[in-house]
Structures are given as structure tokens and as C-alpha cells.
mmCIF file of C-alpha atoms in Angstrom:
data_model
loop_
_atom_site.group_PDB
_atom_site.id
_atom_site.type_symbol
_atom_site.label_atom_id
_atom_site.label_comp_id
_atom_site.label_asym_id
_atom_site.label_seq_id
_atom_site.Cartn_x
_atom_site.Cartn_y
_atom_site.Cartn_z
ATOM 1 C CA MET A 1 120.122 172.666 43.637
ATOM 2 C CA ILE A 2 117.284 174.483 45.361
ATOM 3 C CA HIS A 3 114.141 172.537 46.211
ATOM 4 C CA GLU A 4 110.653 173.542 47.275
ATOM 5 C CA LEU A 5 108.567 171.050 49.228
ATOM 6 C CA ARG A 6 105.023 172.343 48.824
ATOM 7 C CA ARG A 7 101.925 171.035 50.641
ATOM 8 C CA TYR A 8 98.634 172.616 49.674
ATOM 9 C CA ALA A 9 95.476 172.535 51.767
ATOM 10 C CA MET A 10 92.633 171.727 49.379
ATOM 11 C CA ARG A 11 88.933 172.447 49.424
ATOM 12 C CA PRO A 12 87.128 169.218 50.331
ATOM 13 C CA GLY A 13 86.953 166.829 47.412
ATOM 14 C CA ARG A 14 88.981 169.037 45.042
ATOM 15 C CA ARG A 15 92.409 167.404 45.176
ATOM 16 C CA ASP A 16 91.988 165.243 42.080
ATOM 17 C CA THR A 17 90.609 168.222 40.157
ATOM 18 C CA LEU A 18 93.850 170.082 40.792
ATOM 19 C CA ILE A 19 96.013 167.032 40.052
ATOM 20 C CA SER A 20 94.313 166.587 36.688
ATOM 21 C CA LEU A 21 94.815 170.267 35.811
ATOM 22 C CA PHE A 22 98.374 170.223 37.159
ATOM 23 C CA GLU A 23 99.427 167.195 35.123
ATOM 24 C CA ARG A 24 97.738 168.397 31.951
ATOM 25 C CA GLU A 25 98.719 172.078 31.974
ATOM 26 C CA PHE A 26 101.355 173.003 34.534
ATOM 27 C CA ILE A 27 104.222 170.510 34.393
ATOM 28 C CA GLU A 28 105.686 171.250 30.973
ATOM 29 C CA ALA A 29 104.900 174.960 31.292
ATOM 30 C CA GLN A 30 106.925 175.163 34.494
ATOM 31 C CA GLU A 31 109.807 173.096 33.173
ATOM 32 C CA ALA A 32 110.025 175.276 30.055
ATOM 33 C CA THR A 33 111.167 178.119 32.321
ATOM 34 C CA GLY A 34 114.166 176.214 33.741
ATOM 35 C CA MET A 35 112.729 174.532 36.834
ATOM 36 C CA ARG A 36 112.000 170.827 37.350
ATOM 37 C CA VAL A 37 108.770 169.394 38.730
ATOM 38 C CA THR A 38 110.386 166.594 40.697
ATOM 39 C CA GLY A 39 107.401 164.828 42.226
ATOM 40 C CA SER A 40 103.662 165.098 42.824
ATOM 41 C CA PHE A 41 101.676 163.007 45.283
ATOM 42 C CA ARG A 42 98.478 162.002 47.009
ATOM 43 C CA GLU A 43 98.973 161.962 50.767
ATOM 44 C CA VAL A 44 97.779 158.759 52.429
ATOM 45 C CA GLY A 45 94.987 159.439 54.903
ATOM 46 C CA GLU A 46 94.828 163.146 54.023
ATOM 47 C CA PRO A 47 92.495 163.497 51.019
ATOM 48 C CA ASP A 48 92.444 167.280 51.184
ATOM 49 C CA THR A 49 96.159 167.949 50.712
ATOM 50 C CA PHE A 50 98.380 168.065 47.637
ATOM 51 C CA PRO A 51 102.134 167.717 48.325
ATOM 52 C CA TRP A 52 104.602 168.245 45.492
ATOM 53 C CA LEU A 53 108.225 169.124 44.815
ATOM 54 C CA ARG A 54 109.968 171.352 42.351
ATOM 55 C CA SER A 55 113.663 172.094 41.911
ATOM 56 C CA PHE A 56 115.892 174.836 40.502
ATOM 57 C CA PRO A 57 119.606 174.926 39.677
ATOM 58 C CA ASP A 58 120.119 177.964 41.949
ATOM 59 C CA MET A 59 118.288 180.886 43.537
ATOM 60 C CA GLY A 60 118.818 183.142 40.524
ATOM 61 C CA THR A 61 117.193 180.620 38.223
ATOM 62 C CA ARG A 62 114.381 180.182 40.721
ATOM 63 C CA LYS A 63 113.508 183.879 40.648
ATOM 64 C CA ALA A 64 113.590 184.079 36.861
ATOM 65 C CA ALA A 65 111.669 180.835 36.383
ATOM 66 C CA LEU A 66 108.902 181.759 38.824
ATOM 67 C CA GLU A 67 108.540 185.214 37.281
ATOM 68 C CA SER A 68 108.290 183.625 33.840
ATOM 69 C CA PHE A 69 105.757 180.962 34.777
ATOM 70 C CA TYR A 70 103.451 183.032 36.988
ATOM 71 C CA GLY A 71 103.569 185.916 34.525
ATOM 72 C CA GLY A 72 103.087 183.619 31.553
ATOM 73 C CA PRO A 73 100.059 182.587 29.508
ATOM 74 C CA VAL A 74 99.517 179.090 30.932
ATOM 75 C CA TRP A 75 99.185 180.225 34.538
ATOM 76 C CA GLN A 76 97.154 183.259 33.540
ATOM 77 C CA ALA A 77 94.703 181.069 31.631
ATOM 78 C CA ASN A 78 94.338 178.470 34.390
ATOM 79 C CA ARG A 79 94.998 180.250 37.674
ATOM 80 C CA ASP A 80 91.355 180.838 38.558
ATOM 81 C CA ALA A 81 90.541 177.160 38.087
ATOM 82 C CA ALA A 82 93.591 176.143 40.144
ATOM 83 C CA ASN A 83 93.024 178.640 42.939
ATOM 84 C CA ALA A 84 89.390 177.581 43.211
ATOM 85 C CA THR A 85 90.521 174.150 44.426
ATOM 86 C CA MET A 86 92.782 175.431 47.238
ATOM 87 C CA LEU A 87 92.319 176.796 50.722
ATOM 88 C CA ASP A 88 95.999 177.544 51.341
ATOM 89 C CA SER A 89 99.244 177.223 49.383
ATOM 90 C CA ASP A 90 101.738 178.759 51.823
ATOM 91 C CA ASP A 91 103.053 175.587 53.513
ATOM 92 C CA VAL A 92 106.361 175.599 51.636
ATOM 93 C CA LEU A 93 109.873 174.635 52.720
ATOM 94 C CA LEU A 94 112.832 176.073 50.809
ATOM 95 C CA LEU A 95 115.577 173.445 50.883
ATOM 96 C CA ARG A 96 119.048 172.542 49.626
ATOM 97 C CA PRO A 97 120.853 169.186 49.340
ATOM 98 C CA ALA A 98 122.256 167.621 52.513
ATOM 99 C CA GLY A 99 123.140 164.197 51.118
ATOM 100 C CA PRO A 100 121.876 162.132 48.199
ATOM 101 C CA GLU A 101 119.651 163.928 45.688
ATOM 102 C CA PHE A 102 116.666 162.736 43.721
ATOM 103 C CA PRO A 103 117.398 160.447 40.771
ATOM 104 C CA SER A 104 116.758 161.846 37.307
ATOM 105 C CA ARG A 105 114.092 159.942 35.393
ATOM 106 C CA GLU A 106 111.981 160.492 32.304
ATOM 107 C CA ARG A 107 108.489 161.791 32.922
ATOM 108 C CA PRO A 108 105.548 159.500 32.119
ATOM 109 C CA PRO A 109 102.923 160.809 29.685
ATOM 110 C CA VAL A 110 99.444 161.978 30.572
ATOM 111 C CA GLY A 111 97.357 158.944 31.497
ATOM 112 C CA ALA A 112 100.282 156.781 32.640
ATOM 113 C CA PRO A 113 99.479 154.170 35.313
ATOM 114 C CA ILE A 114 99.726 155.262 38.930
ATOM 115 C CA PRO A 115 102.777 153.546 40.450
ATOM 116 C CA SER A 116 102.508 151.169 43.378
ATOM 117 C CA SER A 117 105.262 152.834 45.405
ATOM 118 C CA LEU A 118 105.098 154.779 48.658
ATOM 119 C CA TYR A 119 107.381 157.658 49.629
ATOM 120 C CA VAL A 120 107.757 158.524 53.297
ATOM 121 C CA VAL A 121 108.983 162.062 53.905
ATOM 122 C CA THR A 122 110.267 162.798 57.405
ATOM 123 C CA THR A 123 110.895 166.366 58.522
ATOM 124 C CA TYR A 124 112.948 167.048 61.635
ATOM 125 C CA HIS A 125 112.964 170.493 63.241
ATOM 126 C CA VAL A 126 116.477 170.747 64.632
ATOM 127 C CA ASP A 127 118.929 173.029 66.389
ATOM 128 C CA GLY A 128 122.067 174.117 64.595
ATOM 129 C CA ASP A 129 123.160 173.647 61.009
ATOM 130 C CA ASP A 130 125.270 170.513 61.514
ATOM 131 C CA PHE A 131 122.414 168.017 61.939
ATOM 132 C CA ALA A 132 123.110 166.426 58.544
ATOM 133 C CA GLN A 133 126.481 165.137 59.787
ATOM 134 C CA LEU A 134 124.810 163.507 62.783
ATOM 135 C CA PHE A 135 122.138 161.926 60.586
ATOM 136 C CA HIS A 136 124.654 160.432 58.159
ATOM 137 C CA ARG A 137 126.996 159.280 60.915
ATOM 138 C CA GLU A 138 124.493 157.686 63.290
ATOM 139 C CA ALA A 139 121.104 157.270 61.601
ATOM 140 C CA VAL A 140 122.086 156.056 58.139
ATOM 141 C CA PRO A 141 123.826 152.879 59.445
ATOM 142 C CA ALA A 142 120.745 152.037 61.538
ATOM 143 C CA LEU A 143 118.506 152.602 58.535
ATOM 144 C CA ALA A 144 120.747 150.427 56.369
ATOM 145 C CA ASP A 145 120.511 147.584 58.897
ATOM 146 C CA ALA A 146 116.722 147.772 58.497
ATOM 147 C CA GLY A 147 116.921 147.885 54.710
ATOM 148 C CA VAL A 148 115.817 151.517 54.468
ATOM 149 C CA VAL A 149 117.987 153.722 52.251
ATOM 150 C CA PRO A 150 117.349 157.487 52.085
ATOM 151 C CA VAL A 151 116.768 158.438 48.447
ATOM 152 C CA ALA A 152 117.285 162.142 49.197
ATOM 153 C CA CYS A 153 118.283 164.347 52.131
ATOM 154 C CA LEU A 154 117.605 168.082 52.262
ATOM 155 C CA GLU A 155 117.979 170.912 54.765
ATOM 156 C CA THR A 156 116.807 174.499 55.102
ATOM 157 C CA GLU A 157 118.036 176.968 52.505
ATOM 158 C CA HIS A 158 118.385 180.286 54.314
ATOM 159 C CA ALA A 159 118.711 182.500 51.237
ATOM 160 C CA GLU A 160 116.229 185.340 50.917
ATOM 161 C CA ASN A 161 113.000 184.420 49.184
ATOM 162 C CA THR A 162 113.387 186.587 46.090
ATOM 163 C CA PHE A 163 109.866 185.773 44.853
ATOM 164 C CA PRO A 164 107.833 186.977 47.859
ATOM 165 C CA ARG A 165 104.582 186.617 45.928
ATOM 166 C CA LEU A 166 104.911 182.949 46.954
ATOM 167 C CA PRO A 167 105.739 182.769 50.686
ATOM 168 C CA VAL A 168 107.951 180.093 52.225
ATOM 169 C CA ARG A 169 108.131 179.043 55.873
ATOM 170 C CA ALA A 170 110.541 181.445 57.556
ATOM 171 C CA GLY A 171 112.398 181.059 60.836
ATOM 172 C CA VAL A 172 112.701 177.282 60.637
ATOM 173 C CA GLN A 173 115.695 174.938 60.627
ATOM 174 C CA VAL A 174 114.723 171.556 59.226
ATOM 175 C CA PHE A 175 116.260 168.378 57.902
ATOM 176 C CA VAL A 176 114.095 166.374 55.495
ATOM 177 C CA TRP A 177 114.724 162.858 54.255
ATOM 178 C CA PHE A 178 112.857 160.668 51.784
ATOM 179 C CA ALA A 179 112.486 156.885 51.847
ATOM 180 C CA ARG A 180 110.921 154.813 49.080
ATOM 181 C CA PHE A 181 109.065 151.522 49.440
ATOM 182 C CA GLU A 182 107.932 149.435 46.489
ATOM 183 C CA THR A 183 104.467 149.081 48.009
ATOM 184 C CA PRO A 184 102.786 150.470 51.135
ATOM 185 C CA GLU A 185 102.850 146.980 52.636
ATOM 186 C CA GLU A 186 106.675 147.112 52.645
ATOM 187 C CA GLU A 187 106.809 150.316 54.684
ATOM 188 C CA ARG A 188 108.728 150.127 57.944
ATOM 189 C CA GLU A 189 109.687 152.650 60.571
ATOM 190 C CA VAL A 190 113.103 152.628 62.206
ATOM 191 C CA ASP A 191 113.693 153.828 65.753
ATOM 192 C CA LEU A 192 116.214 156.666 65.533
ATOM 193 C CA THR A 193 116.312 157.758 69.159
ATOM 194 C CA MET A 194 119.934 158.874 68.766
ATOM 195 C CA LEU A 195 118.631 161.960 66.933
ATOM 196 C CA GLU A 196 116.019 163.077 69.423
ATOM 197 C CA ARG A 197 118.312 165.233 71.530
ATOM 198 C CA ARG A 198 118.592 167.641 68.594
ATOM 199 C CA PHE A 199 114.853 168.026 67.906
ATOM 200 C CA THR A 200 113.142 171.332 68.649
ATOM 201 C CA ALA A 201 109.648 170.084 67.710
ATOM 202 C CA PRO A 202 108.031 166.716 67.024
ATOM 203 C CA PRO A 203 108.969 165.155 63.668
ATOM 204 C CA GLU A 204 106.532 165.426 60.784
ATOM 205 C CA ARG A 205 105.945 162.336 58.656
ATOM 206 C CA LEU A 206 104.153 162.357 55.297
ATOM 207 C CA ARG A 207 103.151 159.126 53.520
ATOM 208 C CA LEU A 208 102.924 159.900 49.823
ATOM 209 C CA ARG A 209 101.695 157.954 46.788
ATOM 210 C CA PRO A 210 103.049 159.285 43.467
ATOM 211 C CA THR A 211 100.603 160.605 40.903
ATOM 212 C CA SER A 212 100.652 159.188 37.391
ATOM 213 C CA ARG A 213 103.122 161.743 35.958
ATOM 214 C CA SER A 214 105.474 162.066 38.922
ATOM 215 C CA THR A 215 109.107 161.347 38.077
ATOM 216 C CA LEU A 216 109.515 160.066 41.632
ATOM 217 C CA ARG A 217 107.816 156.693 41.170
#
């Protein structure tokens, strides 16, 4: 699988406008082309961002699906309204599996209740392409002792971006892992100092609340 972790910078106060449009118009239209909208979120403490995930079986499908959606009638009819809510949409990581992948769940309908859960997404900038082995060997047991189980692990996909109309972050080597907590009150951080020797930049940590139609709940 190929995954995109997208984090949009929004115009002040416009995040919920985009989420409403996204959940009403864009989810099924994207999935009809062969991609999967895996998750969509509100970022805790950052009201002017919109993080979301979408997935593709492979890079060939990604190219065809993006061409179909962005050249199709739904995006053409709604792009001006969507773009009017955003300041920047280029903060995108192109990723591939490096451990467990996201569970497959049915999508809730429009108007479904917002779940109580919290997802914490940690991004490590690392040296080398073998960091996943270190994480699974040394960090996962420490996380398990604390009752924190990664629900997905991803790393940089270095394939050429064959849809350059939508940029992705180039020249990075990252490892990204997702933890889920039933409520924000259950969140806990685990000291993983055994990984720090491999970092090339400070870790990035996003605290995400699923939107009503996210399949990650």
C-alpha cells in the first residue's frame, strides 16, 4: 500500500467548513477512483489545520486515481469552495508500510457521532532505511509494557511522485507510527530514548480527534 499523510494549513476559522464539504462531497468521489480515504481529523490545539490520510494499492493506481478525481466533475464543481478555505496544502508525506497497517472498517454515514478516541501520530526524522527494525526490536516492547500498541507504522516511500500537480515533501527519511487511545484522558507518552541516536531532527507529534466519517475511530 501507498499512503499519503496530508496536513493542510487552513484560513482562520475555516477548518470545519472544509470538513463539512469534504465529508459530504469528496470521500465517495475519491474512493470511486480506487483510493481509500483512511482517516480525517481535527488536530488538538491547532484549530487551523486539517490532517487526513488516504491510501492506494500501489503507485500506478495512485497516479490513475488522482488524475481521475482531480480531473473529474466533483472536484471541478467544488474546488473553488475547498481552495478558499486553505492557505497551504503541500505538507504531505508519501509513505509505505513498515509494520502493522490500518484496520479496515466500514465508513459511518454523514451526520454520524464524532468518536471519543484520540490518535497520536509520531513522526521521526531518521538516518538510514533500517530504522523500522530498531523500532520494532527496542521500542515496541517498551510501548507494550506501558499498554501502548502501535496501530500502524509507516516509512518514507521514495518512488517518484508521478502526480506532481500535488507536491509531496522531498528529501526526507521518516518513520511514522500511530497510537490510539479510547479517550484523550487515557493518552500517555512513553520515553523511547533508545531511538534518539538515530534522529536527524526533533520528533513531530500530532494529537488527532477523528471526524464523524473517519474510518479510523
